[in-house]
Coordinates of C-alpha atoms in Angstrom, one line a residue:
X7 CA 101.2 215.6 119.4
X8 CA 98.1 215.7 120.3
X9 CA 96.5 219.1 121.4
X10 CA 92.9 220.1 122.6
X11 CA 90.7 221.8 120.3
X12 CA 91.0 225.6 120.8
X13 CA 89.9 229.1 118.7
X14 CA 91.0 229.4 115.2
X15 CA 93.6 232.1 114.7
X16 CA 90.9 233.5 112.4
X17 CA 88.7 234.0 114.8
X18 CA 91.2 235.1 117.5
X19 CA 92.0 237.7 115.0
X20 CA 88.6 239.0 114.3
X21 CA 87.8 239.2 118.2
X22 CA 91.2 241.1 118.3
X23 CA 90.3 243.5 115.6
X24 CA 86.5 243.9 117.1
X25 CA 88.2 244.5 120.9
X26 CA 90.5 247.2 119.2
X27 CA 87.6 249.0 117.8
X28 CA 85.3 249.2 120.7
X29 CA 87.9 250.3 122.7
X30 CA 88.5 252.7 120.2
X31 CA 85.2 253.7 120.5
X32 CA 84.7 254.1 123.9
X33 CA 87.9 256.1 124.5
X34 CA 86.4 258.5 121.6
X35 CA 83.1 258.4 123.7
X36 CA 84.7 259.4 126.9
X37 CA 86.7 261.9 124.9
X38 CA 83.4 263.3 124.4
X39 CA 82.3 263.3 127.8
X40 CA 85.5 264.8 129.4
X41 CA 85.9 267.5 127.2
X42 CA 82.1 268.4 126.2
X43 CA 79.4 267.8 128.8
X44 CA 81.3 268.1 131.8
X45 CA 81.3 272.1 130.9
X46 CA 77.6 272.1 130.1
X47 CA 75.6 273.7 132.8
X48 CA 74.0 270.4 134.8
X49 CA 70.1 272.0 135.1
X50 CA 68.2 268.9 135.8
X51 CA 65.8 270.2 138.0
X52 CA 65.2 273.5 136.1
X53 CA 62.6 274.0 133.0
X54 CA 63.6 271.1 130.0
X55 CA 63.9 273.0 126.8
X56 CA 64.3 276.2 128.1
X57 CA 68.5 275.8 127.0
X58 CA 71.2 273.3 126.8
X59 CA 72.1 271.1 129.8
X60 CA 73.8 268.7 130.7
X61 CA 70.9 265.9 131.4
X62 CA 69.2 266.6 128.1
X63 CA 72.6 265.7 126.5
X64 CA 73.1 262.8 128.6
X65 CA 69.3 261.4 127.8
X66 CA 69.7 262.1 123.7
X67 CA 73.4 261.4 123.6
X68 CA 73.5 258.3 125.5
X69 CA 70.9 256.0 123.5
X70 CA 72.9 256.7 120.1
X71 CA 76.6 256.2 121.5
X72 CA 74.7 252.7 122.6
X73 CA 73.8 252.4 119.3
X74 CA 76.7 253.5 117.9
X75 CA 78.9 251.5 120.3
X76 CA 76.6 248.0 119.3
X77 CA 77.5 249.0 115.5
X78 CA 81.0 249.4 116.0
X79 CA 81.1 245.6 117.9
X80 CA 79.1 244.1 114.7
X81 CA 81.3 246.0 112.4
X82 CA 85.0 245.1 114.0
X83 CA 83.6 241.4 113.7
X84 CA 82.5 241.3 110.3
X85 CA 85.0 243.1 109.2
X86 CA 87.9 241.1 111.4
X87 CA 86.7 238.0 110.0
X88 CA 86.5 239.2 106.6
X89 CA 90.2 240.6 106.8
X90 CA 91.2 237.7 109.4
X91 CA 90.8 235.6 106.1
X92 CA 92.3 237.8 103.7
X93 CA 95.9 237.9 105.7
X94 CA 95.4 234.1 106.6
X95 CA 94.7 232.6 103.1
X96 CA 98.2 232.1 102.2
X97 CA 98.8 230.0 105.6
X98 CA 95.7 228.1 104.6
X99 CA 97.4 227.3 101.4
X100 CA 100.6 226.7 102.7
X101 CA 99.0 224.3 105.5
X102 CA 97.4 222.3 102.7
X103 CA 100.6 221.8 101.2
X104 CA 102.4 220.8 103.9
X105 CA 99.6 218.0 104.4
X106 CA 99.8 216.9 100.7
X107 CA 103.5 216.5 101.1
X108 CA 102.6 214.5 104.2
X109 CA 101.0 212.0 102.5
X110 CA 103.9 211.5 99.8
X111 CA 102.7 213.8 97.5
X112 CA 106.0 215.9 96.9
X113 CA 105.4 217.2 93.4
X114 CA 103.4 219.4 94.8
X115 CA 104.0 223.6 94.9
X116 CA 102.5 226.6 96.3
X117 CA 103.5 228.8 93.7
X118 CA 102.1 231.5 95.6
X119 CA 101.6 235.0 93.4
X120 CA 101.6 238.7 94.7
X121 CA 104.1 241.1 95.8
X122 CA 106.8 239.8 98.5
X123 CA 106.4 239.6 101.9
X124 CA 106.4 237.2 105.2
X125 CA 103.8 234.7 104.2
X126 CA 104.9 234.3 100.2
X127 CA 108.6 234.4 101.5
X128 CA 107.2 231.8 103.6
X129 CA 105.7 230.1 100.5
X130 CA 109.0 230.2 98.6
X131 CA 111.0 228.8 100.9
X132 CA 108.3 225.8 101.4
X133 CA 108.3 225.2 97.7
X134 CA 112.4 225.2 97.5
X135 CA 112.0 222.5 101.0
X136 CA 109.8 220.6 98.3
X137 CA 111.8 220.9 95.5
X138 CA 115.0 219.4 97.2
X139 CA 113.3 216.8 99.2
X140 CA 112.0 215.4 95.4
X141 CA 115.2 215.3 94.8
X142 CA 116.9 213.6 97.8
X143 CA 114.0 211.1 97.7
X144 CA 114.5 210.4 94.1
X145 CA 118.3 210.0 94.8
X146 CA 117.6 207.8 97.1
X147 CA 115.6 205.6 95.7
X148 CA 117.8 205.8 92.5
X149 CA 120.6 204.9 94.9
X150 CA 119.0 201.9 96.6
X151 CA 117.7 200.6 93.0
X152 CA 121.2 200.8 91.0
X153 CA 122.7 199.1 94.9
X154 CA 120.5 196.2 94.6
X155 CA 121.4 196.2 91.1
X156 CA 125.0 196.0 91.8
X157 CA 125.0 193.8 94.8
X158 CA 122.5 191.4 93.1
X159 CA 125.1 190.9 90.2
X160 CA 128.3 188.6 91.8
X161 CA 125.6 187.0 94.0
X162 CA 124.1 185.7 91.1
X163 CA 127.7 185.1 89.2
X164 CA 128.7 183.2 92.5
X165 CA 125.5 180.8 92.5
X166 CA 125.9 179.8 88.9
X167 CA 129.2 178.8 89.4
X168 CA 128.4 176.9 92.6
X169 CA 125.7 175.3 90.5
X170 CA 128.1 174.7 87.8
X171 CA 130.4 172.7 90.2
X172 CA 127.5 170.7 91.4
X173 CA 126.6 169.6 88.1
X174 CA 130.4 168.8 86.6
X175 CA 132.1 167.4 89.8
X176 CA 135.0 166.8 87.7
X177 CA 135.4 170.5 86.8
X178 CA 138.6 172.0 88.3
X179 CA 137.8 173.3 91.3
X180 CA 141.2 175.8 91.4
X181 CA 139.7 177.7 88.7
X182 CA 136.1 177.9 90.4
X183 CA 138.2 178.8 93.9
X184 CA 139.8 181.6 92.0
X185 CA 136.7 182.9 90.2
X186 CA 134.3 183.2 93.3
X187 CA 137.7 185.0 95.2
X188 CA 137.0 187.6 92.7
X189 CA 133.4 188.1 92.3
X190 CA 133.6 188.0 96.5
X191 CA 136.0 190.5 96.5
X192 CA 134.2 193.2 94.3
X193 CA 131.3 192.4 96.5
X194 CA 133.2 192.9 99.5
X195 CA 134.5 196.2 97.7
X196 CA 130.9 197.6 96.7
X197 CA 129.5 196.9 100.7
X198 CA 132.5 198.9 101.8
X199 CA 132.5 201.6 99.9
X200 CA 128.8 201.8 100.5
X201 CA 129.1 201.9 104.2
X202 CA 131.9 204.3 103.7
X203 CA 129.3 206.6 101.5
X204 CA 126.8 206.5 104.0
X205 CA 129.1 207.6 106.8
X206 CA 130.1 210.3 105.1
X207 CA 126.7 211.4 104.3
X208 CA 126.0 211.1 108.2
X209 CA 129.1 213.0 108.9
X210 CA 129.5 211.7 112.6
X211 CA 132.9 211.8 112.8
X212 CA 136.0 213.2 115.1
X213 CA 137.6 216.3 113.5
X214 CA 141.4 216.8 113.7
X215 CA 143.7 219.0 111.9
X216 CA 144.7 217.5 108.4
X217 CA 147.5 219.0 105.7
X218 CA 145.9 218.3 102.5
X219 CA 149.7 218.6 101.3
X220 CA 150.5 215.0 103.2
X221 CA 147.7 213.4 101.9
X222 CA 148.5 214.1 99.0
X223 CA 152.1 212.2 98.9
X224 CA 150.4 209.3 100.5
X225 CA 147.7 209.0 98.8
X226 CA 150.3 209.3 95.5
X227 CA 152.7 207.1 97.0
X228 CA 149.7 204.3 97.5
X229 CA 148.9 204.5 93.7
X230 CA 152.5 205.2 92.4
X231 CA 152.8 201.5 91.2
X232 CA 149.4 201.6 89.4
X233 CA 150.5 204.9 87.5
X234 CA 153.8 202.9 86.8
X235 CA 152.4 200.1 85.4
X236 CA 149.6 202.4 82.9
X237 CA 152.8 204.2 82.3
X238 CA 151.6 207.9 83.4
X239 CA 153.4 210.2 85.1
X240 CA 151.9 211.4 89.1
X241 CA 153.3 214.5 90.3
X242 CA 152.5 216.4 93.8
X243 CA 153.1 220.1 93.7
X244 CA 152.0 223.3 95.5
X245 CA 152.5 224.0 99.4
X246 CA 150.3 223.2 102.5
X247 CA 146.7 223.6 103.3
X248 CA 145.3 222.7 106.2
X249 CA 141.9 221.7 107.1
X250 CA 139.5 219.9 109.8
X251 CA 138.3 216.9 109.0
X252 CA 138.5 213.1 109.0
X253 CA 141.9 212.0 108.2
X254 CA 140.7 208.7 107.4
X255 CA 138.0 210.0 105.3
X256 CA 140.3 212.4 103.6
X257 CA 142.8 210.4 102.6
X258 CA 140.0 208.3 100.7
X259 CA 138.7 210.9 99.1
X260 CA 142.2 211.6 97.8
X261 CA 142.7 208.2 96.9
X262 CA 139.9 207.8 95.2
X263 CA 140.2 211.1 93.1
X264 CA 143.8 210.2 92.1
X265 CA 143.0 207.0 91.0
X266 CA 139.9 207.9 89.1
X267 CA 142.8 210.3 87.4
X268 CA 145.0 207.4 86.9
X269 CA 142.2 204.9 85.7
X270 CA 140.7 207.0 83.5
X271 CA 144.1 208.1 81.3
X272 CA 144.1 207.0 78.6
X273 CA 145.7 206.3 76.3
X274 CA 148.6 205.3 78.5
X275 CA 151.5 208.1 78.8
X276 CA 149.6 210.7 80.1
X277 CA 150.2 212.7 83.4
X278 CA 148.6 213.6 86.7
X279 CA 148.6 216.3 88.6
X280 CA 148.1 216.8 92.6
X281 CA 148.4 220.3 93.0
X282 CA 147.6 221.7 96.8
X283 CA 147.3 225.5 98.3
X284 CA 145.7 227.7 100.7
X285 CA 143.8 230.8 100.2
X286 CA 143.0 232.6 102.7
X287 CA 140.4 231.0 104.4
X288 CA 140.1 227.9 102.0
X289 CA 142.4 225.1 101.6
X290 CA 142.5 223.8 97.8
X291 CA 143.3 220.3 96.3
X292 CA 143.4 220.2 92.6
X293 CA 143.6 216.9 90.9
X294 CA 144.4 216.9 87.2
X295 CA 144.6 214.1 84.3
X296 CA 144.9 214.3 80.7
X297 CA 142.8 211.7 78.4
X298 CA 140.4 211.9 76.4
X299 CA 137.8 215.1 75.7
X300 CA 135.2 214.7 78.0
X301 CA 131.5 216.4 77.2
X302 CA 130.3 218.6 80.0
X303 CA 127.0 216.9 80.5
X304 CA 128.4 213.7 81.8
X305 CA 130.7 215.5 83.7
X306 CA 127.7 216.9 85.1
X307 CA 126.5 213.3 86.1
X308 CA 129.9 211.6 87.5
X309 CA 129.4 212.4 91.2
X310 CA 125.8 210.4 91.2
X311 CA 126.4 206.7 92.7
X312 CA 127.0 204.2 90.2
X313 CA 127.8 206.3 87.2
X314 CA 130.5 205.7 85.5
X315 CA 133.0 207.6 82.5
X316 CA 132.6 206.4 79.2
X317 CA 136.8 205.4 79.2
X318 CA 136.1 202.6 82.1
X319 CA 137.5 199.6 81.9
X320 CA 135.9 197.1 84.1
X321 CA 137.9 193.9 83.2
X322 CA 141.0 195.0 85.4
X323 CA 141.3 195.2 89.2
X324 CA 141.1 198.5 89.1
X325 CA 137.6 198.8 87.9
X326 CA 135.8 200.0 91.2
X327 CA 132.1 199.9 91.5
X328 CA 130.8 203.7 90.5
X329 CA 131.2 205.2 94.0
X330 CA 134.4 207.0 93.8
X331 CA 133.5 210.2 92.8
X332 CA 130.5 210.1 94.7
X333 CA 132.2 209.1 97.9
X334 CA 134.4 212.2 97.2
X335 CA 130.9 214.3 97.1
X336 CA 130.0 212.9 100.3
X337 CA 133.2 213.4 102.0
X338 CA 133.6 217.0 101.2
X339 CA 130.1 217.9 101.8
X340 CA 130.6 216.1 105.4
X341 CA 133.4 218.6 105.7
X342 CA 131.3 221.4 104.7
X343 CA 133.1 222.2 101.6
X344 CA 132.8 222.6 97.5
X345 CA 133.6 220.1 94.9
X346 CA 133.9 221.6 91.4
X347 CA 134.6 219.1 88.3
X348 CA 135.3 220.4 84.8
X349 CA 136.5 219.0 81.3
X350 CA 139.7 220.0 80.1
X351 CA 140.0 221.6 77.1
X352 CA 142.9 219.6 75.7
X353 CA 141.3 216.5 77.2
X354 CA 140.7 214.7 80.6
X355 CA 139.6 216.4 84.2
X356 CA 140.0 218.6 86.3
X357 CA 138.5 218.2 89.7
X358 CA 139.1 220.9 92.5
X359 CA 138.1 220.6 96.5
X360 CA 138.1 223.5 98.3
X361 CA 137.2 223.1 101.9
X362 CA 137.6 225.5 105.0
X363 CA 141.0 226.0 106.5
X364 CA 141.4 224.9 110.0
X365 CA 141.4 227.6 112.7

């Protein structure tokens, strides 16, 4: 926006400070004259010298408050500037800043020193803006790069079988039919769960009431056969919770986080655990699997896109492209709630969602 050139709060600031003291002044000069000559005997026209009156005050008193009055105008400026740039150095820095940042620069930090108040609370809370839009941006680029990374791969896979075919005509072209099905599939797989990612990071969606309880049995009953066929035992317990939300968006994120559980038990026999409750003000959904001992810094990571567990097995249908814990991050921060994942100690994860109970 453009804006025409006007005073500098500096200087708006030193003419305010100047203005306060001349009034001041002049207020202590009329002070003066109120209380103090107007009781002195007026004897203009009588002998000067002879005693005090009221126009040889006037005629010595007046050329020195001028004086005075001049000095206190020079002063308030000097001085108004002087302090004018004291108070405003910190929004100097902080302006700087904010103009290194807007050229891409977001490293950058005020790291302003001093005792707290409004302008290094100010600072603070610039530096934290900083420090998280480094991060986001570095997400998101981390994002796009490992996206184009994953996308990139049955693209590639698909064009060297096509050339494959065009170079062996008498290949069988069942098998090369079946093998491009599959490497289209996963890419169909990895664009949707993208889209799905991103519209829970928008979260522009209708809210309706939701038992978490319900989801749950679907969500188990969906996956039921998987956890049949890896031989592991899925059990829904606890009451309901109710929330606001997407049900659409919900139910994903539930179906995602039991079939991570699922997926990543091994060895085979295990169990899982869909546990759901309310607390007061928070509805709870508590997905646990047993495996193998997990160490708490990649737990740390497995909600970034494209990060994977250590126990994955990406020969089977089941593979999934790296996005389902993070599309359970999205979805719960859309809802405006808490994801918490820790290892447990006799092996495999615990992951617990609490998000706020509906009205």
């Amino acid at each position: 926006m453009r804006r025409r050139p006007g005073p500098s709060a500096r200087l708006k600031l030193a003419l305010s400070y100047a203005g306060f003291l001349f009034v001041a002044g002049a207020l202590l000069l009329a002070v003066v004259w109120v209380f103090l000559l107007r009781y002195v005997p007026d004897n203009s026209q009588g002998l000067l010298g002879v005693s005090p009156n009221r126009y040889l005050l006037v005629r010595t008193f007046a050329p020195a408050a001028a004086a005075a009055m001049l000095f206190l105008l020079l002063f308030g400026l000097l001085g108004g500037w002087v302090l004018a740039g004291r108070m405003l150095g910190p929004l100097t820095r902080i302006a700087d800043a904010a103009r290194t940042a807007g050229k891409g620069s977001l490293s950058h930090r005020i790291r302003m020193e001093g005792r707290q108040d409004e302008f290094r609370e100010l600072a603070d809370t610039f530096d934290s803006m900083l420090e998280q839009l480094e991060s986001h941006v570095a997400e998101q680029q981390r994002f796009a790069a490992n996206a184009s990374h994953e996308l990139r791969t049955p693209l590639a896979i698909s064009r060297t079988l096509l050339d494959v075919a065009l170079k062996d005509p008498a290949r069988d072209h069942r098998e090369l039919v079946e093998r491009l099905s599959v490497v289209n599939a996963r890419a169909i797989d990895l664009t949707e769960a993208l889209l799905l990612l991103s519209r829970g990071d928008r979260g522009n969606f209708t809210r309706e009431g939701v038992d978490l309880s319900l989801v749950a049995e679907e969500a188990a009953e969906t996956l039921l056969p998987l956890a049949e066929q890896r031989r592991i035992s899925l059990d829904v317990t606890g009451g309901a919770a109710r929330t606001s939300g997407s049900p659409e968006l919900l139910l994903r994120m539930v179906t995602n986080l039991v079939q991570n559980a699922v997926v990543h038990n091994l060895p085979a026999g295990g169990t899982v655990t869909v546990h759901t409750e309310a607390y007061g003000d928070t509805s709870v959904l508590r997905v646990e699997n047993t495996g193998s001992v997990l160490p708490a810094e990649l737990v740390a990571t497995l909600t970034e896109p494209f990060r994977r567990g250590t126990e994955r097995v990406r020969t089977d249908e089941h593979a999934g492209v790296g996005l389902g814990l993070a599309i359970v991050h999205s979805i719960v921060r859309a809802h405006d709630g808490t994801l918490d994942l820790a290892p447990r100690p006799t092996g495999g994860l615990r992951v617990t969602v609490r998000l706020p109970a509906a009205p």
